[in-house]
Coordinates of C-alpha atoms in Angstrom, one line a residue:
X4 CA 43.4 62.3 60.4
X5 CA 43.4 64.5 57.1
X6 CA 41.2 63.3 54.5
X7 CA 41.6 64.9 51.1
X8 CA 40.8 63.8 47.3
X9 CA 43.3 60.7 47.5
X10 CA 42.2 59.5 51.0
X11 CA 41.3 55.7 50.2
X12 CA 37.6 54.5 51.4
X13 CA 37.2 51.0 52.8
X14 CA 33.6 50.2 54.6
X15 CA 31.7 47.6 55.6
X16 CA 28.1 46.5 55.3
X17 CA 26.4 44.6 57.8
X18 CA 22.2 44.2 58.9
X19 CA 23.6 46.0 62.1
X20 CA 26.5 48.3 61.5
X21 CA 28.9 48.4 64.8
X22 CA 31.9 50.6 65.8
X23 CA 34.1 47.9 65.9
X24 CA 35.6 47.7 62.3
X25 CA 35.5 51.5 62.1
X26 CA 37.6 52.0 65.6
X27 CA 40.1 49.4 65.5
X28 CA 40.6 50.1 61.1
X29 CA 40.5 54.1 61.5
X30 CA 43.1 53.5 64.8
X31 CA 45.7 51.7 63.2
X32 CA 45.5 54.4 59.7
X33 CA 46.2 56.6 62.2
X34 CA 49.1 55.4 63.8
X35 CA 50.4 54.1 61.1
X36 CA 50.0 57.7 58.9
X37 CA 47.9 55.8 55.9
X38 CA 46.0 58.0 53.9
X39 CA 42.8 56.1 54.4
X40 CA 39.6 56.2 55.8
X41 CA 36.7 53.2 57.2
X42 CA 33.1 53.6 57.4
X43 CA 30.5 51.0 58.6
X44 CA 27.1 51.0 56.6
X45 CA 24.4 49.1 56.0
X46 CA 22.2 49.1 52.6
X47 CA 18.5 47.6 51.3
X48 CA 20.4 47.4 48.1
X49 CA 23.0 45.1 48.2
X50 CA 23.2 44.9 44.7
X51 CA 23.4 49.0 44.4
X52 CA 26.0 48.4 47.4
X53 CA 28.2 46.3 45.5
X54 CA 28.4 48.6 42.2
X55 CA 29.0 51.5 44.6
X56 CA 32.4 49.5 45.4
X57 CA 33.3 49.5 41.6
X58 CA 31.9 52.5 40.5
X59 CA 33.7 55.0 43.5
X60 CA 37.2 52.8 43.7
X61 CA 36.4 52.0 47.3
X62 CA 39.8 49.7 48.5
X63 CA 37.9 47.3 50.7
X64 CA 34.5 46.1 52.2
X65 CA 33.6 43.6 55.2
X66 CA 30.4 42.0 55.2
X67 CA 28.6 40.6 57.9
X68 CA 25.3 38.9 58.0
X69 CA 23.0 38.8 56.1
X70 CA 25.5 39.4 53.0
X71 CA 28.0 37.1 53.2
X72 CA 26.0 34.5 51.0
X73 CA 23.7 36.7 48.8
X74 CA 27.0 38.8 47.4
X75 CA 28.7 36.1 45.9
X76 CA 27.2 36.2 42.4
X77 CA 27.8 40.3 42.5
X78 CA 31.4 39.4 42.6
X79 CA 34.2 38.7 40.4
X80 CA 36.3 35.7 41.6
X81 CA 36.4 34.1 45.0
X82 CA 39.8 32.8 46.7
X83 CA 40.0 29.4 47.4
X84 CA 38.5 29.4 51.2
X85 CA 36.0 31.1 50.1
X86 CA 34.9 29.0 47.3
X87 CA 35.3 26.3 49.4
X88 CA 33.1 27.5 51.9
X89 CA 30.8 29.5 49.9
X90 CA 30.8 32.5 52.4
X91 CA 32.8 35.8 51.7
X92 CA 33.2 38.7 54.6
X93 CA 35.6 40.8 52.9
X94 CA 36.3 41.8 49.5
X95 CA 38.8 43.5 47.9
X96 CA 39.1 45.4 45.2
X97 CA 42.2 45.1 42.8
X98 CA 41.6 48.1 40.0
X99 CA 38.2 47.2 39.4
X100 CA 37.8 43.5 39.9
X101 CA 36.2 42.6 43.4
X102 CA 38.0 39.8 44.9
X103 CA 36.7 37.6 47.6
X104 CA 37.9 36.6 51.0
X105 CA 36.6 34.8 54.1
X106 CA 38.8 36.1 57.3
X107 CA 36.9 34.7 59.5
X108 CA 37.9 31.2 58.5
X109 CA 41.7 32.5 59.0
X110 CA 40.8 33.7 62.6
X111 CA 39.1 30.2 63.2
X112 CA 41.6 28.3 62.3
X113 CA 44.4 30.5 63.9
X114 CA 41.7 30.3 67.4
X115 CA 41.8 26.5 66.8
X116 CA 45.5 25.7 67.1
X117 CA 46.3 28.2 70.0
X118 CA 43.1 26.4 72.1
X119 CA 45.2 23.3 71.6
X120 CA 42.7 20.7 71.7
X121 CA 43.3 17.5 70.5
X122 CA 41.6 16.5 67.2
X123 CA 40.5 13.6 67.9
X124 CA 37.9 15.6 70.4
X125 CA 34.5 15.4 69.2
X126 CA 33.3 18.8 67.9
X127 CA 29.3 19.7 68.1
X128 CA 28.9 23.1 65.9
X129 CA 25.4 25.1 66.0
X130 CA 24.3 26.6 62.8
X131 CA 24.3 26.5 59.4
X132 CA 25.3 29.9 58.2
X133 CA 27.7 31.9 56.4
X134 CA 30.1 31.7 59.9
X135 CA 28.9 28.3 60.8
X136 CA 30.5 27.2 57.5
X137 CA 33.7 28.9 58.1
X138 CA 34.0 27.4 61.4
X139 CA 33.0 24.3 60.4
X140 CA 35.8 24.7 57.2
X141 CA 38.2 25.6 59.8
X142 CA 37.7 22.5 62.2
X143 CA 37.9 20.5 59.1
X144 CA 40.9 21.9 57.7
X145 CA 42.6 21.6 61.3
X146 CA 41.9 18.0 61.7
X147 CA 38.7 17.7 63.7
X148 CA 36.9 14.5 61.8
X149 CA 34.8 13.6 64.8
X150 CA 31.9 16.5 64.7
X151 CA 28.1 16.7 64.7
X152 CA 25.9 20.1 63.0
X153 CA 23.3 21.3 64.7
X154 CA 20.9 23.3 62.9
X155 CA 17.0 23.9 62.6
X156 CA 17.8 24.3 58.9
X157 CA 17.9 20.9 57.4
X158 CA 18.6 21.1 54.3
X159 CA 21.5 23.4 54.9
X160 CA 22.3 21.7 57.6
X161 CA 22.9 18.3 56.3
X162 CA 24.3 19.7 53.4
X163 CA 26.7 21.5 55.7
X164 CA 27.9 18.1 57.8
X165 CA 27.9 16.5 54.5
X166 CA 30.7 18.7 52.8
X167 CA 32.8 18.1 56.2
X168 CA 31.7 14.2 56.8
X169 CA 30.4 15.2 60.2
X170 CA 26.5 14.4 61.7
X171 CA 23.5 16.6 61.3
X172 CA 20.8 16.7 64.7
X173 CA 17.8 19.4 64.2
X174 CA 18.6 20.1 67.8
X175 CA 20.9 19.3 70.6
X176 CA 19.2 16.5 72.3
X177 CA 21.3 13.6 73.6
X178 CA 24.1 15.4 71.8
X179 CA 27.5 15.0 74.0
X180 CA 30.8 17.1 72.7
X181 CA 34.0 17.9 74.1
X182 CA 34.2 21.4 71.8
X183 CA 30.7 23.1 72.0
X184 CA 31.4 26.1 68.9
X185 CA 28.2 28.2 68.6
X186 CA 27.5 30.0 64.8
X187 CA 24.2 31.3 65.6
X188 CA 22.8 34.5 66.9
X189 CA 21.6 33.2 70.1
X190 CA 22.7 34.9 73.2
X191 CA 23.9 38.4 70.6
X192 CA 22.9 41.5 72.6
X193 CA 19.2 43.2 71.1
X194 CA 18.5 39.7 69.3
X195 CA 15.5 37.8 70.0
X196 CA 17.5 35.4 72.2
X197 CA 19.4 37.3 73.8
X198 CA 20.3 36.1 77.2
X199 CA 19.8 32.4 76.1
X200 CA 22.4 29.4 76.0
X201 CA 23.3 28.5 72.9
X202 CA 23.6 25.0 74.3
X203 CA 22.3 23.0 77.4
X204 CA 23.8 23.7 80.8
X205 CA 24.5 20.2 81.3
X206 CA 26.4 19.8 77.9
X207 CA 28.7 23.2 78.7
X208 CA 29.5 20.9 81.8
X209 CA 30.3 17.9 80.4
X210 CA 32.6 19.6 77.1
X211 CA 36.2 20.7 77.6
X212 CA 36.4 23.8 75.4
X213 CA 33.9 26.6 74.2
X214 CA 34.0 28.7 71.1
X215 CA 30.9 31.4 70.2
X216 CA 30.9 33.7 67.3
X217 CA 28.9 36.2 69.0
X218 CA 30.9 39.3 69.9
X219 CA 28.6 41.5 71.4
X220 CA 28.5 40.7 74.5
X221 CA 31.8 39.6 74.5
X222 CA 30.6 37.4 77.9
X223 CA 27.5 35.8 76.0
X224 CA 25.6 33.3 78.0
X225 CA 27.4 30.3 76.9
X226 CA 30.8 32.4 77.5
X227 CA 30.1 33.5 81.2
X228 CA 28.9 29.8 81.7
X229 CA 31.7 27.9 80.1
X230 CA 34.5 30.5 82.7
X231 CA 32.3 29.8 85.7
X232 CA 33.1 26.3 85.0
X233 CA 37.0 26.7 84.3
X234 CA 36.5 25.5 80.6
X235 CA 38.6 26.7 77.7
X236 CA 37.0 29.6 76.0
X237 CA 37.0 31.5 72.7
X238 CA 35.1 34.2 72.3
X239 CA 33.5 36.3 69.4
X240 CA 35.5 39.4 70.2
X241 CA 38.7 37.0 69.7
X242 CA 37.7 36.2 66.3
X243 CA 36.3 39.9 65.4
X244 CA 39.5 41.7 66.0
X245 CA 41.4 38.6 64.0
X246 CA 39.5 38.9 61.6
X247 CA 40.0 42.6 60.8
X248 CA 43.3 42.1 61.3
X249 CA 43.7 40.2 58.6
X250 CA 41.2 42.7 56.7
X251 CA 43.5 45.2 57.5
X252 CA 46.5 43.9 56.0
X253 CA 44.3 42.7 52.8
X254 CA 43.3 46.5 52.6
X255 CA 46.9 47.7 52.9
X256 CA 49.5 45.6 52.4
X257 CA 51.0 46.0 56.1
X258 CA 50.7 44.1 59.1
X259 CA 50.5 45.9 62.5
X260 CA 52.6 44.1 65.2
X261 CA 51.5 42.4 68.2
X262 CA 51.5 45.7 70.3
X263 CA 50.1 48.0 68.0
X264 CA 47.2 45.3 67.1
X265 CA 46.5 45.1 70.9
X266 CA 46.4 48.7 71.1
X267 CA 44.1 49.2 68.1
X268 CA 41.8 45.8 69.5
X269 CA 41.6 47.5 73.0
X270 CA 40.6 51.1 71.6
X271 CA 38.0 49.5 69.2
X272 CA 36.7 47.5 72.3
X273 CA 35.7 50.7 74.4
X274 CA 33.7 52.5 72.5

């Protein structure tokens, strides 16, 4: 890769950069000969961070936790999903005017249909978050009107079901679901619950399908449970590598095919 004075910069800013978005984005500019270039960061000066975007032309910029909510007023307009859910991850920026997206609700939804469960199953999501709300936008917006939010939070997290006409529970006692979807941090590798279950042993047993947002590990707790038990599974590095995907093509106006995304997805996966 040959970066020069018209090589385009897209980054991403995140509480804990990984190598994820900078493999699997810096991959497919490669193989696709774009003159561009992806860096993960992180800042103490979001606001800085954001002007930094404007001020140097940078093309594109993910954000991850805990941005998604607190860059919203730095912005210029929001698209319709993510006004709707009130969480952005990526934003783009069109000659000066930052525009944003939410990508993850796209790999959600896209997760949703090719799980194939039924919507009249009963959905139980954890958290209350900037992902919680795009998962819980997603299983709206796919026809899931059975569901219960669980969250510590709860005044986000009745505000949260409210929006979606689901059930709020502080926690997940005497909660029963046939989709468990986790949109917390429990179980992420390094975190202080790391190695936990995002939900009771006894509920992973009685639910048909699992989705978690957590993507490293990509076999969390709840994930290695939920295949030892021959349940349905989604994991977080599923929706990472959708996600950017759809980054990707917001970025540069082309969309890799199946191979070449599988490629780029199983190079960003081993480093």
């Amino acid at each position: 890769m040959s970066i020069d004075k018209d090589t385009i910069i897209c980054i991403s800013l995140a509480a804990r950069p990984s190598n994820f978005g900078t493999r699997f984005h810096n991959y497919l500019y490669q193989n696709l000969g774009l003159n561009y270039i992806y860096k993960a960061c992180t800042t103490e000066d979001l606001e800085g961070a954001i002007r930094g975007l404007r001020a140097l032309k940078i093309r594109g910029c993910g954000v991850s936790m805990p941005y998604k909510e607190a860059c919203i007023p730095l912005l210029d307009e929001l698209t319709p999903s993510a006004a709707a859910i009130q969480s952005v991850n990526t934003i783009v920026n069109e000659h000066g005017r930052l525009v944003a997206y939410n990508t993850d609700f796209i790999a959600v939804r896209d997760l949703l249909r090719q799980a194939g469960l039924p919507p009249s199953a009963r959905v139980a999501l954890r958290g209350s978050g900037g992902m919680a709300k795009a998962v819980a936008y997603a299983l709206k917006l796919s026809g899931y009107e059975n569901g219960i939010i669980i969250a510590r939070n709860e005044a986000q997290g009745r505000a949260l079901a409210q929006g979606c006409s689901y059930e709020w529970a502080a926690s997940t006692d005497g909660v029963e679901a046939d989709y468990l979807l986790n949109a917390t941090p429990i179980g992420m590798a390094g975190g202080p619950e790391e190695g936990h279950y995002a939900f009771p042993e006894p509920m992973i047993e009685r639910a048909l399908a699992v989705m978690d947002v957590v993507a490293v590990p990509a076999e969390t707790p709840l994930v290695h449970a939920a295949r030892q038990l021959g349940k349905s599974v989604v994991t977080g590095a599923q929706i990472v590598a959708l996600q950017a995907l759809e980054q990707f093509t917001l970025y540069t106006g082309q969309h890799p095919d199946a191979e070449l995304f599988a490629a780029a997805t199983a190079h960003a996966r081993a480093g």
